[in-house]
Coordinates of N, CA and C in Angstrom, one line a residue:
M132 N -38.7 45.7 4.2 CA -38.4 44.9 5.2 C -38.5 43.3 4.7
S133 N -39.6 42.8 3.9 CA -39.2 41.6 3.5 C -37.9 41.4 2.7
E134 N -37.2 42.3 2.1 CA -36.4 42.1 0.9 C -35.1 41.5 2.0
E135 N -35.0 41.8 3.1 CA -33.9 41.8 3.9 C -33.9 40.4 4.4
P136 N -34.7 39.8 4.8 CA -35.0 38.5 4.9 C -34.6 37.5 4.3
I137 N -34.9 37.8 3.5 CA -34.7 36.5 2.0 C -33.2 37.0 1.4
N138 N -32.9 38.0 1.5 CA -31.4 38.4 1.1 C -30.5 38.1 2.0
L139 N -31.2 37.9 3.3 CA -30.3 37.1 4.4 C -29.9 35.4 4.1
V140 N -31.2 34.7 3.9 CA -31.2 33.6 3.6 C -30.7 33.2 2.5
L141 N -30.7 34.1 1.4 CA -29.7 34.2 0.2 C -28.3 34.3 0.7
E142 N -28.4 35.2 1.2 CA -26.2 34.9 1.8 C -26.1 33.9 2.4
H143 N -26.9 33.0 3.6 CA -26.8 31.7 4.4 C -26.4 31.0 3.1
L144 N -27.1 30.8 2.0 CA -27.6 29.5 1.5 C -26.2 29.8 -0.1
R145 N -25.5 31.0 0.0 CA -24.4 31.2 -0.7 C -23.2 30.7 0.2
A146 N -23.4 31.1 1.3 CA -22.4 30.7 1.8 C -22.3 29.0 2.4
L147 N -23.2 28.6 2.4 CA -23.3 27.2 2.7 C -22.9 26.6 1.3
R148 N -23.3 27.0 0.2 CA -23.3 26.4 -1.2 C -21.1 26.6 -1.1
R149 N -20.5 27.5 -0.7 CA -19.3 27.8 -0.7 C -18.7 26.6 -0.2
E150 N -18.9 26.7 1.0 CA -18.9 25.5 2.2 C -18.5 24.0 1.4
V151 N -20.0 23.7 1.2 CA -20.1 22.4 0.4 C -19.1 22.2 -0.6
G152 N -19.0 23.3 -1.2 CA -18.4 23.2 -2.2 C -16.4 22.8 -2.3
E153 N -16.6 23.6 -1.0 CA -14.8 23.4 -0.5 C -14.6 21.9 0.0
V154 N -15.8 21.2 1.0 CA -15.6 20.3 1.5 C -15.5 19.3 0.3
R155 N -16.6 19.2 -0.7 CA -16.3 18.5 -1.8 C -14.7 18.4 -2.3
D156 N -14.3 19.5 -2.5 CA -12.4 19.8 -3.2 C -11.8 19.0 -2.2
D157 N -12.1 19.0 -1.0 CA -11.3 18.3 0.1 C -11.9 16.9 0.2
V158 N -13.0 16.4 -0.4 CA -13.0 15.0 -0.1 C -12.5 15.0 -1.5
R159 N -12.7 15.3 -2.6 CA -11.7 14.9 -3.9 C -10.1 15.3 -3.8
D160 N -9.4 15.4 -3.0 CA -8.2 15.2 -3.2 C -7.8 14.3 -2.3
I161 N -8.5 13.9 -1.0 CA -8.3 13.1 0.1 C -8.3 11.2 -0.6
K162 N -9.7 11.4 -1.9 CA -9.7 10.3 -2.6 C -8.4 10.5 -2.9
V163 N -7.9 11.1 -4.2 CA -6.4 10.9 -4.9 C -5.8 10.7 -4.3
R164 N -5.8 10.6 -2.8 CA -4.5 11.0 -1.9 C -4.7 9.4 -1.3
L165 N -5.8 9.1 -1.1 CA -6.2 7.3 -0.4 C -5.6 6.2 -1.7
T166 N -6.4 6.6 -3.1 CA -5.5 6.0 -3.8 C -4.5 5.6 -4.1
R167 N -3.7 6.8 -4.3 CA -2.3 6.6 -4.5 C -1.7 5.7 -2.7
I168 N -2.2 5.5 -1.9 CA -1.8 5.2 -0.7 C -2.2 3.5 -1.1
E169 N -3.3 3.3 -1.4 CA -3.5 2.2 -1.9 C -2.7 1.5 -3.0
N170 N -2.2 2.2 -3.7 CA -1.4 1.3 -4.9 C -0.2 1.5 -4.6
T171 N 0.3 2.3 -3.4 CA 1.8 1.9 -2.6 C 1.8 0.6 -2.2
V172 N 0.6 0.4 -1.2 CA 0.6 -0.7 -0.6 C 0.4 -1.9 -1.4
I173 N -0.2 -1.9 -2.7 CA 0.2 -3.1 -3.0 C 1.0 -3.3 -3.9
T174 N 1.4 -2.1 -4.5 CA 3.2 -2.4 -5.1 C 3.6 -3.1 -3.6
L175 N 3.9 -2.5 -2.5 CA 4.8 -3.2 -1.5 C 4.6 -4.4 -1.3
R176 N 3.0 -4.8 -1.4 CA 2.9 -6.3 -0.9 C 3.4 -7.4 -2.1
R177 N 3.5 -6.7 -3.6 CA 3.8 -7.5 -4.5 C 5.4 -7.5 -4.3
E178 N 6.4 -6.5 -4.2 CA 7.8 -6.9 -3.6 C 7.7 -7.4 -2.8
Q179 N 6.9 -7.8 -1.5 CA 7.0 -8.4 -0.3 C 6.9 -10.2 -0.7
A180 N 5.9 -10.3 -1.1 CA 5.5 -11.1 -2.3 C 7.1 -12.0 -3.2
S181 N 7.5 -11.2 -3.8 CA 8.6 -11.6 -4.5 C 9.9 -11.9 -3.8
D182 N 10.1 -11.3 -2.6 CA 11.2 -11.3 -1.9 C 10.9 -12.7 -1.0
A183 N 9.9 -13.1 -0.4 CA 9.6 -14.4 0.0 C 9.7 -15.7 -1.1
E184 N 9.3 -15.2 -2.1 CA 9.6 -16.0 -3.0 C 11.1 -16.3 -3.4
G185 N 11.7 -15.4 -3.5 CA 13.4 -15.5 -3.5 C 14.2 -16.3 -2.6
V186 N 13.6 -15.6 -1.2 CA 14.0 -16.5 0.0 C 13.9 -18.2 0.1
A187 N 12.7 -18.4 -0.8 CA 12.3 -19.7 -0.4 C 13.3 -20.4 -1.6
H188 N 13.4 -19.6 -2.5 CA 14.2 -20.5 -3.8 C 16.1 -20.7 -3.1
L189 N 16.1 -19.5 -2.5 CA 17.5 -19.7 -1.9 C 17.5 -20.7 -0.3
E190 N 16.6 -20.8 0.1 CA 16.4 -22.0 1.2 C 16.7 -23.4 0.6
V191 N 15.5 -23.6 -0.6 CA 16.3 -24.5 -1.6 C 17.6 -24.8 -2.0
R192 N 17.8 -23.9 -2.4 CA 19.5 -24.5 -2.9 C 19.7 -24.4 -1.4
L193 N 19.9 -23.7 -0.8 CA 20.8 -24.0 0.5 C 20.6 -25.7 0.9
D194 N 19.4 -26.1 1.1 CA 19.1 -27.4 1.3 C 19.6 -28.3 0.8
R195 N 19.7 -28.0 -0.7 CA 20.6 -28.9 -1.8 C 21.7 -28.9 -1.4
F196 N 22.8 -27.8 -1.1 CA 23.5 -27.7 -1.0 C 24.3 -28.3 0.4
G197 N 23.3 -28.5 1.3 CA 23.4 -29.4 2.9 C 23.6 -31.0 2.3
E198 N 22.6 -30.9 1.8 CA 22.5 -32.7 1.1 C 23.6 -32.9 0.6
R199 N 24.2 -32.2 -0.4 CA 25.4 -32.6 -1.4 C 27.0 -32.6 -0.2
L200 N 27.1 -31.8 0.8 CA 28.2 -31.7 1.5 C 28.1 -32.5 2.7
S201 N 27.0 -33.4 3.2 CA 27.0 -34.6 4.0 C 27.0 -35.5 3.0
R202 N 26.5 -36.2 1.6 CA 27.3 -36.7 0.4 C 28.6 -36.6 0.4
I203 N 29.3 -36.0 0.1 CA 30.6 -35.6 0.4 C 31.5 -36.2 1.4
E204 N 30.9 -35.4 2.6 CA 31.1 -36.0 3.7 C 31.5 -37.8 4.1
T205 N 30.3 -37.7 3.5 CA 30.0 -39.3 4.1 C 31.1 -40.1 3.1
R206 N 30.9 -39.9 1.4 CA 32.0 -40.4 0.9 C 33.8 -40.4 1.1
L207 N 34.0 -38.9 1.9 CA 35.2 -38.9 2.3 C 35.9 -39.6 3.8
D208 N 34.9 -40.0 4.4 CA 34.5 -40.4 5.9 C 35.5 -39.3 6.5
I209 N 34.2 -38.6 6.6 CA 35.1 -37.1 7.6 C 33.6 -36.2 8.2
L210 N 32.8 -37.2 8.8 CA 31.7 -36.8 9.0 C 32.0 -36.4 11.0
D211 N 30.7 -35.3 11.1 CA 31.0 -34.9 12.4 C 30.4 -35.8 13.2
N212 N 30.7 -36.1 14.2 CA 29.6 -36.7 15.5 C 29.2 -35.8 16.7

């Protein structure tokens, strides 16, 4: 009769070990997916910064064109009032 409780405890311990192993595998998979998500976010932020830089350059160029147009209008005396 003493063998049965020991076997029962061993069965429970084996079941717990299996479940812990499954949880460990799930956590490992979640970590891999989270790393991929983090890398994607980093890439998106870099692209966003690059886009913002491009927009800033275009705004500067547009401002210069506006200044040049104003000077041309002044020289040709065709200013809008």
